[in-house]
Amino acid sequence: MSNSKRTLVTISPLEAFKLKKLRADIEWHRKLHKCLTSSNEQTVENEIFVSREVNSSGARHYAYTDIKTFFDYYSVLGSCNKTCYEIVRKNVPVKFFMDIDCQYQAVINEFQSLVRKEAVVDSLKWYLAKALRGMGINDAEEIVNDVIVLDASTGTKFSLHLVFQKVVFPSIEHCSAVLRWVVNNLYELEYPMYEEHGVTADGFKAALDINGRFPLLVPLLQGNDFHFLFDRGVYNYNQNFRMWKSKKFELGKPPLDTNLSFTSDNFKKTLITFHEAPLIHACEMDRHVPMHCAALSCEPKKVLAKWKVKLNCDGNNITEAIYQYFKQKINKDVTNIWYDESPHGTGVGLNLSNGDIYLLDLDECAYSLKRKGTDGLMEKKYI
């Protein structure tokens, strides 16, 4: 049997008996949409959506259950068969998390000898605290210190997952927005440190000396460009987040692990969608400006300032101000304003009653009309 078709590892008869009893309490589906449909037909306390990789081709099964039932099942799984993921649903509160990933062969050779887990974590905490503080979170330094670090590094790859226990947002979209602030700070603070020596190993060492923090922009081995130590593409709803003790299905892949004892309470701490800390609401950030208005810009503060001037508002509710502006001055048939991932790259738009859409260009304070049933956009107009 080829590796591409490799199935789950054979287990002992005793383990099989235990799993059969526990598995009967969980309804597994081969398609995510069927799992989601099934969840709408029942109410479960302490609910969790999970997936499990069942072969090395990436096929997964999906389930909706309560955390106790799943933990009982998960605890009995052998280490070779723990290939499970937490599914992050839309509009569900989440802890802020970061996925750190770097293949040593892709970046400068010096990185592997210089990288230290503690130094990287401290640097990530510093930048996250700076971003939160810039949004008006006064105790940012304190809350970022409560973080669980899961490690799956190998001799060829540096891999960490960070789960911040007290940084909790109303939805995963807010995590994406916060990461924009982190990226913006990196461009402002780290990028200039490479000016003297360029995007090279010497430049990296200079940045390390100047910064006093471990650089999060690492020069690639080939090409005059950087590798971000953290993954910027994992903040979408229905994202699958690998669980503590789980590994990718391929042979030789290590599990994500930490030095906590494997208990139900600690397991919940490592999950994204289970939290004890209060939510940080969007309206509490950056003088009560909704985060999603700045989420798609590398200079969110400047963008927000421009919109406040254009709309002649105090910034307490820019979303509502944009809606009222379009309703009163552009088109009275505007029905609502929304934020979502858009194929046109803006992510913020307004619906019209006839099915047309206005798509916003946040950086330029502009908008374009998209007619219902067409692919292109009309001429861009400015506020």
Short mmCIF file of C-alpha atoms in Angstrom, two decimals:
data_model
loop_
_atom_site.label_atom_id
_atom_site.label_comp_id
_atom_site.label_asym_id
_atom_site.label_seq_id
_atom_site.Cartn_x
_atom_site.Cartn_y
_atom_site.Cartn_z
CA MET A 1 0.00 0.00 0.00
CA SER A 2 1.49 3.35 -1.00
CA ASN A 3 2.00 6.11 1.51
CA SER A 4 -0.60 8.26 -0.28
CA LYS A 5 -3.23 5.66 0.60
CA ARG A 6 -1.94 4.83 4.07
CA THR A 7 -4.75 4.41 6.60
CA LEU A 8 -4.92 4.70 10.37
CA VAL A 9 -2.50 2.68 12.49
CA THR A 10 -3.74 -0.73 13.65
CA ILE A 11 -4.75 -0.72 17.32
CA SER A 12 -4.99 -3.39 20.01
CA PRO A 13 -8.27 -5.31 20.60
CA LEU A 14 -8.69 -3.61 24.00
CA GLU A 15 -8.25 -0.14 22.52
CA ALA A 16 -10.61 -1.05 19.69
CA PHE A 17 -13.27 -2.13 22.20
CA LYS A 18 -12.99 1.12 24.19
CA LEU A 19 -13.05 3.22 21.04
CA LYS A 20 -16.09 1.42 19.67
CA LYS A 21 -18.08 2.29 22.79
CA LEU A 22 -16.91 5.91 22.84
CA ARG A 23 -17.24 6.41 19.09
CA ALA A 24 -20.89 5.38 19.30
CA ASP A 25 -21.54 8.59 21.26
CA ILE A 26 -20.20 10.74 18.41
CA GLU A 27 -21.82 11.03 14.99
CA TRP A 28 -19.12 11.40 12.33
CA HIS A 29 -19.73 12.80 8.84
CA ARG A 30 -17.65 12.61 5.68
CA LYS A 31 -18.62 16.15 4.67
CA LEU A 32 -18.41 19.32 6.77
CA HIS A 33 -21.68 20.74 5.45
CA LYS A 34 -23.53 17.61 6.61
CA CYS A 35 -22.00 17.98 10.05
CA LEU A 36 -23.09 21.63 10.18
CA THR A 37 -26.60 20.72 9.05
CA SER A 38 -26.81 18.06 11.73
CA SER A 39 -25.70 20.56 14.38
CA ASN A 40 -28.66 22.81 13.52
CA GLU A 41 -31.02 20.01 14.47
CA GLN A 42 -29.77 19.65 18.05
CA THR A 43 -28.56 21.73 20.97
CA VAL A 44 -25.44 20.68 22.83
CA GLU A 45 -23.91 22.35 25.87
CA ASN A 46 -20.16 23.01 25.69
CA GLU A 47 -20.30 22.18 22.00
CA ILE A 48 -17.27 21.57 19.84
CA PHE A 49 -16.83 20.98 16.12
CA VAL A 50 -13.95 18.66 15.30
CA SER A 51 -12.37 16.96 12.34
CA ARG A 52 -10.12 13.94 12.15
CA GLU A 53 -7.66 13.19 9.39
CA VAL A 54 -8.22 9.58 8.32
CA ASN A 55 -5.55 9.04 5.68
CA SER A 56 -2.42 10.70 4.35
CA SER A 57 -4.29 12.04 1.33
CA GLY A 58 -5.93 14.56 3.67
CA ALA A 59 -9.43 13.06 3.85
CA ARG A 60 -11.26 14.04 7.04
CA HIS A 61 -14.33 13.10 9.00
CA TYR A 62 -16.29 15.74 10.93
CA ALA A 63 -18.26 15.68 14.15
CA TYR A 64 -20.34 17.91 16.41
CA THR A 65 -20.47 16.92 20.06
CA ASP A 66 -19.83 18.16 23.59
CA ILE A 67 -16.35 18.64 24.95
CA LYS A 68 -16.57 15.90 27.61
CA THR A 69 -17.69 13.25 25.13
CA PHE A 70 -14.97 14.20 22.71
CA PHE A 71 -12.24 14.32 25.37
CA ASP A 72 -13.19 10.84 26.59
CA TYR A 73 -12.90 9.56 23.02
CA TYR A 74 -9.72 11.52 22.26
CA SER A 75 -7.98 10.34 25.43
CA VAL A 76 -8.34 6.69 24.41
CA LEU A 77 -6.94 7.24 20.91
CA GLY A 78 -3.37 6.01 20.61
CA SER A 79 -0.68 8.58 19.91
CA CYS A 80 -0.33 7.42 16.29
CA ASN A 81 -4.06 7.90 15.70
CA LYS A 82 -4.44 11.35 17.25
CA THR A 83 -4.90 13.37 14.04
CA CYS A 84 -7.66 15.72 15.19
CA TYR A 85 -8.47 19.37 14.59
CA GLU A 86 -10.74 21.93 16.22
CA ILE A 87 -12.98 23.69 13.70
CA VAL A 88 -13.34 27.43 14.28
CA ARG A 89 -16.86 28.50 13.31
CA LYS A 90 -18.05 31.88 12.09
CA ASN A 91 -19.31 34.35 14.73
CA VAL A 92 -18.00 32.20 17.59
CA PRO A 93 -15.79 33.81 20.27
CA VAL A 94 -12.16 32.75 19.95
CA LYS A 95 -8.90 33.13 21.78
CA PHE A 96 -6.25 34.90 19.76
CA PHE A 97 -3.82 32.36 18.36
CA MET A 98 -0.71 32.33 16.20
CA ASP A 99 0.68 29.60 13.98
CA ILE A 100 4.48 29.87 13.70
CA ASP A 101 5.95 27.96 10.81
CA CYS A 102 9.36 28.02 9.15
CA GLN A 103 11.10 25.43 6.99
CA TYR A 104 14.81 25.81 7.72
CA GLN A 105 15.79 25.10 4.12
CA ALA A 106 13.69 28.03 2.87
CA VAL A 107 15.47 30.75 4.86
CA ILE A 108 19.04 31.83 5.57
CA ASN A 109 21.24 29.09 7.02
CA GLU A 110 22.03 31.11 10.15
CA PHE A 111 18.41 31.10 11.29
CA GLN A 112 18.44 27.52 12.59
CA SER A 113 21.43 28.10 14.86
CA LEU A 114 20.12 31.43 16.16
CA VAL A 115 16.44 30.67 16.71
CA ARG A 116 15.24 30.04 20.27
CA LYS A 117 11.65 29.21 21.14
CA GLU A 118 11.55 31.50 24.18
CA ALA A 119 13.00 34.42 22.21
CA VAL A 120 10.45 34.02 19.41
CA VAL A 121 7.56 33.79 21.89
CA ASP A 122 8.76 36.90 23.75
CA SER A 123 8.99 38.81 20.48
CA LEU A 124 5.50 37.74 19.41
CA LYS A 125 4.10 38.79 22.79
CA TRP A 126 5.81 42.18 22.53
CA TYR A 127 4.35 42.92 19.10
CA LEU A 128 0.89 41.69 20.07
CA ALA A 129 0.94 43.83 23.22
CA LYS A 130 1.98 46.86 21.17
CA ALA A 131 -0.88 46.27 18.73
CA LEU A 132 -3.43 45.86 21.54
CA ARG A 133 -2.10 48.89 23.39
CA GLY A 134 -2.48 50.94 20.21
CA MET A 135 -6.13 49.90 20.16
CA GLY A 136 -6.72 51.19 23.66
CA ILE A 137 -6.17 47.98 25.67
CA ASN A 138 -4.37 49.38 28.72
CA ASP A 139 -3.37 46.07 30.32
CA ALA A 140 -2.02 44.62 27.06
CA GLU A 141 1.36 43.58 28.49
CA GLU A 142 -0.30 41.66 31.30
CA ILE A 143 -2.86 39.75 29.27
CA VAL A 144 -0.46 38.58 26.55
CA ASN A 145 1.74 36.85 29.13
CA ASP A 146 -0.89 34.17 29.74
CA VAL A 147 -0.13 32.04 26.70
CA ILE A 148 0.13 28.31 26.06
CA VAL A 149 2.86 27.30 23.62
CA LEU A 150 2.44 24.05 21.69
CA ASP A 151 5.57 22.79 19.95
CA ALA A 152 5.89 20.50 16.92
CA SER A 153 9.39 21.51 15.79
CA THR A 154 11.73 19.05 14.09
CA GLY A 155 15.24 19.10 12.71
CA THR A 156 13.91 20.54 9.46
CA LYS A 157 11.13 22.83 10.65
CA PHE A 158 10.44 25.38 13.39
CA SER A 159 6.77 25.00 14.35
CA LEU A 160 4.81 26.48 17.26
CA HIS A 161 1.16 27.22 18.04
CA LEU A 162 0.43 29.99 20.54
CA VAL A 163 -2.95 30.25 22.30
CA PHE A 164 -3.46 33.45 24.30
CA GLN A 165 -5.75 32.73 27.24
CA LYS A 166 -6.90 36.29 28.01
CA VAL A 167 -7.02 37.76 24.50
CA VAL A 168 -10.53 36.72 23.46
CA PHE A 169 -12.46 38.25 20.57
CA PRO A 170 -16.09 37.91 19.42
CA SER A 171 -15.06 36.15 16.20
CA ILE A 172 -12.10 34.90 14.20
CA GLU A 173 -12.41 37.92 11.89
CA HIS A 174 -11.18 40.07 14.78
CA CYS A 175 -8.05 37.91 15.04
CA SER A 176 -7.34 38.68 11.40
CA ALA A 177 -7.80 42.37 12.07
CA VAL A 178 -5.40 42.36 15.02
CA LEU A 179 -2.80 40.57 12.94
CA ARG A 180 -2.95 43.45 10.47
CA TRP A 181 -1.81 45.75 13.26
CA VAL A 182 1.05 43.38 14.10
CA VAL A 183 2.13 43.27 10.46
CA ASN A 184 1.97 47.05 10.25
CA ASN A 185 4.23 47.37 13.29
CA LEU A 186 6.69 44.91 11.78
CA TYR A 187 6.98 46.97 8.62
CA GLU A 188 7.44 50.14 10.64
CA LEU A 189 9.97 48.77 13.15
CA GLU A 190 11.84 45.79 11.69
CA TYR A 191 12.02 46.56 7.99
CA PRO A 192 14.26 49.66 8.44
CA MET A 193 16.78 47.56 10.39
CA TYR A 194 17.74 45.80 7.15
CA GLU A 195 18.59 49.01 5.29
CA GLU A 196 22.35 48.90 5.90
CA HIS A 197 23.05 45.23 5.12
CA GLY A 198 20.02 44.39 2.99
CA VAL A 199 17.82 41.31 3.17
CA THR A 200 20.74 39.05 4.06
CA ALA A 201 22.13 37.01 6.93
CA ASP A 202 24.18 40.04 8.02
CA GLY A 203 21.02 42.12 7.92
CA PHE A 204 19.24 39.56 10.09
CA LYS A 205 22.06 39.57 12.65
CA ALA A 206 22.07 43.36 12.67
CA ALA A 207 18.31 43.41 13.26
CA LEU A 208 18.78 40.96 16.12
CA ASP A 209 21.39 43.24 17.72
CA ILE A 210 19.48 46.48 17.15
CA ASN A 211 16.12 45.11 18.16
CA GLY A 212 16.92 43.28 21.35
CA ARG A 213 14.03 41.06 20.24
CA PHE A 214 14.09 38.13 17.89
CA PRO A 215 13.19 39.35 14.36
CA LEU A 216 9.92 38.03 12.98
CA LEU A 217 10.93 38.92 9.41
CA VAL A 218 13.49 36.33 8.28
CA PRO A 219 15.35 36.65 4.94
CA LEU A 220 14.59 33.89 2.47
CA LEU A 221 17.50 31.82 1.24
CA GLN A 222 16.75 32.84 -2.34
CA GLY A 223 15.22 36.07 -3.53
CA ASN A 224 15.33 39.48 -1.95
CA ASP A 225 12.33 38.95 0.29
CA PHE A 226 11.23 37.97 3.80
CA HIS A 227 9.50 35.02 5.39
CA PHE A 228 7.00 35.94 8.12
CA LEU A 229 7.51 33.60 11.06
CA PHE A 230 3.75 33.50 11.66
CA ASP A 231 1.15 32.27 9.21
CA ARG A 232 -1.13 35.09 8.04
CA GLY A 233 -3.67 32.85 6.31
CA VAL A 234 -5.23 30.90 9.19
CA TYR A 235 -7.88 33.38 10.31
CA ASN A 236 -10.90 32.23 8.33
CA TYR A 237 -14.06 30.64 9.65
CA ASN A 238 -14.18 26.84 9.34
CA GLN A 239 -10.42 26.93 9.89
CA ASN A 240 -9.08 23.60 11.19
CA PHE A 241 -6.72 24.15 14.14
CA ARG A 242 -4.61 21.14 15.09
CA MET A 243 -5.20 19.91 18.64
CA TRP A 244 -2.77 19.29 21.46
CA LYS A 245 -1.23 15.80 21.13
CA SER A 246 -2.33 15.55 17.49
CA LYS A 247 -0.04 15.27 14.51
CA LYS A 248 -0.35 15.54 10.78
CA PHE A 249 -1.02 12.19 9.18
CA GLU A 250 2.25 11.84 7.26
CA LEU A 251 4.85 9.42 8.59
CA GLY A 252 7.44 10.94 10.90
CA LYS A 253 5.39 14.02 11.80
CA PRO A 254 5.57 14.93 15.52
CA PRO A 255 2.51 15.87 17.58
CA LEU A 256 1.86 19.33 18.99
CA ASP A 257 2.88 19.14 22.61
CA THR A 258 3.41 21.20 25.73
CA ASN A 259 4.58 20.48 29.28
CA LEU A 260 1.10 20.60 30.84
CA SER A 261 -0.42 17.45 32.30
CA PHE A 262 -3.03 15.97 29.95
CA THR A 263 -6.27 16.71 31.80
CA SER A 264 -9.68 17.82 30.59
CA ASP A 265 -9.22 21.32 32.02
CA ASN A 266 -5.81 21.77 30.42
CA PHE A 267 -7.12 20.37 27.15
CA LYS A 268 -9.81 23.07 27.07
CA LYS A 269 -7.16 25.72 27.68
CA THR A 270 -5.39 24.70 24.47
CA LEU A 271 -8.59 24.99 22.42
CA ILE A 272 -9.45 28.17 20.54
CA THR A 273 -13.21 28.23 21.10
CA PHE A 274 -13.28 27.59 24.87
CA HIS A 275 -12.46 30.58 27.04
CA GLU A 276 -12.85 31.90 30.57
CA ALA A 277 -11.61 35.46 30.06
CA PRO A 278 -14.09 38.20 29.10
CA LEU A 279 -14.44 39.19 25.46
CA ILE A 280 -12.55 42.14 24.04
CA HIS A 281 -15.28 43.72 21.94
CA ALA A 282 -14.53 45.56 18.72
CA CYS A 283 -16.09 48.76 20.04
CA GLU A 284 -13.50 48.88 22.82
CA MET A 285 -10.62 49.15 20.37
CA ASP A 286 -9.08 52.30 18.99
CA ARG A 287 -11.47 54.79 20.59
CA HIS A 288 -14.58 52.74 19.87
CA VAL A 289 -13.90 52.31 16.16
CA PRO A 290 -15.05 48.89 14.86
CA MET A 291 -12.03 46.78 14.03
CA HIS A 292 -13.33 45.48 10.73
CA CYS A 293 -13.21 48.96 9.18
CA ALA A 294 -9.41 48.84 9.48
CA ALA A 295 -8.92 45.11 9.05
CA LEU A 296 -7.84 45.17 5.43
CA SER A 297 -5.29 47.96 5.53
CA CYS A 298 -1.60 47.94 6.45
CA GLU A 299 -2.08 51.44 7.89
CA PRO A 300 -5.35 51.09 9.79
CA LYS A 301 -5.04 54.21 11.95
CA LYS A 302 -4.48 56.44 8.92
CA VAL A 303 -7.37 54.81 7.09
CA LEU A 304 -9.73 55.30 10.01
CA ALA A 305 -8.66 58.92 10.39
CA LYS A 306 -9.39 59.60 6.71
CA TRP A 307 -12.86 58.05 6.93
CA LYS A 308 -13.71 60.10 10.03
CA VAL A 309 -12.80 63.29 8.17
CA LYS A 310 -14.66 62.28 5.01
CA LEU A 311 -17.80 61.33 6.92
CA ASN A 312 -17.54 64.18 9.42
CA CYS A 313 -18.10 61.82 12.33
CA ASP A 314 -16.45 61.27 15.71
CA GLY A 315 -15.49 57.67 14.96
CA ASN A 316 -17.69 56.09 17.62
CA ASN A 317 -19.47 54.02 14.97
CA ILE A 318 -17.88 54.34 11.56
CA THR A 319 -19.83 51.36 10.25
CA GLU A 320 -23.15 53.10 10.88
CA ALA A 321 -21.75 56.40 9.57
CA ILE A 322 -20.76 54.75 6.27
CA TYR A 323 -24.19 53.16 5.96
CA GLN A 324 -26.02 56.44 6.61
CA TYR A 325 -23.78 58.33 4.18
CA PHE A 326 -24.57 55.93 1.35
CA LYS A 327 -28.26 55.76 2.27
CA GLN A 328 -28.67 59.53 2.33
CA LYS A 329 -26.22 60.76 -0.31
CA ILE A 330 -25.45 57.92 -2.73
CA ASN A 331 -28.47 55.63 -3.04
CA LYS A 332 -31.58 55.44 -0.85
CA ASP A 333 -32.00 51.77 -1.84
CA VAL A 334 -28.99 50.68 0.25
CA THR A 335 -30.23 48.02 2.68
CA ASN A 336 -27.24 47.06 4.84
CA ILE A 337 -23.47 47.15 5.26
CA TRP A 338 -21.39 44.00 5.66
CA TYR A 339 -17.86 42.76 6.25
CA ASP A 340 -16.67 39.52 4.72
CA GLU A 341 -13.99 38.06 2.48
CA SER A 342 -14.63 39.41 -1.00
CA PRO A 343 -13.40 38.13 -4.37
CA HIS A 344 -12.68 41.76 -5.25
CA GLY A 345 -10.26 42.20 -2.37
CA THR A 346 -12.09 44.84 -0.34
CA GLY A 347 -14.08 42.83 2.16
CA VAL A 348 -16.44 45.71 3.05
CA GLY A 349 -19.53 46.50 1.04
CA LEU A 350 -23.16 47.59 1.00
CA ASN A 351 -26.11 45.73 -0.48
CA LEU A 352 -28.85 47.36 -2.55
CA SER A 353 -32.44 46.19 -2.66
CA ASN A 354 -32.14 45.21 -6.36
CA GLY A 355 -29.18 42.88 -5.74
CA ASP A 356 -26.41 45.30 -6.75
CA ILE A 357 -23.47 45.86 -4.39
CA TYR A 358 -21.22 48.79 -3.54
CA LEU A 359 -17.68 47.56 -2.77
CA LEU A 360 -15.45 49.89 -0.74
CA ASP A 361 -11.78 50.69 -1.26
CA LEU A 362 -10.87 51.50 2.33
CA ASP A 363 -7.42 52.94 1.68
CA GLU A 364 -8.66 55.40 -0.95
CA CYS A 365 -12.03 56.23 0.64
CA ALA A 366 -13.67 55.14 -2.59
CA TYR A 367 -16.33 52.74 -3.85
CA SER A 368 -17.32 50.85 -6.99
CA LEU A 369 -20.69 49.50 -8.06
CA LYS A 370 -21.02 45.82 -8.92
CA ARG A 371 -24.16 45.01 -10.90
CA LYS A 372 -26.06 41.85 -10.01
CA GLY A 373 -25.10 38.94 -12.24
CA THR A 374 -21.93 40.57 -13.61
CA ASP A 375 -18.27 39.96 -12.79
CA GLY A 376 -16.75 43.39 -13.36
CA LEU A 377 -16.94 46.63 -11.38
CA MET A 378 -18.18 50.02 -12.52
CA GLU A 379 -15.93 53.08 -12.44
CA LYS A 380 -14.43 53.87 -9.04
CA LYS A 381 -15.82 56.95 -7.30
CA TYR A 382 -14.45 58.81 -4.30
CA ILE A 383 -16.21 59.89 -1.13
#
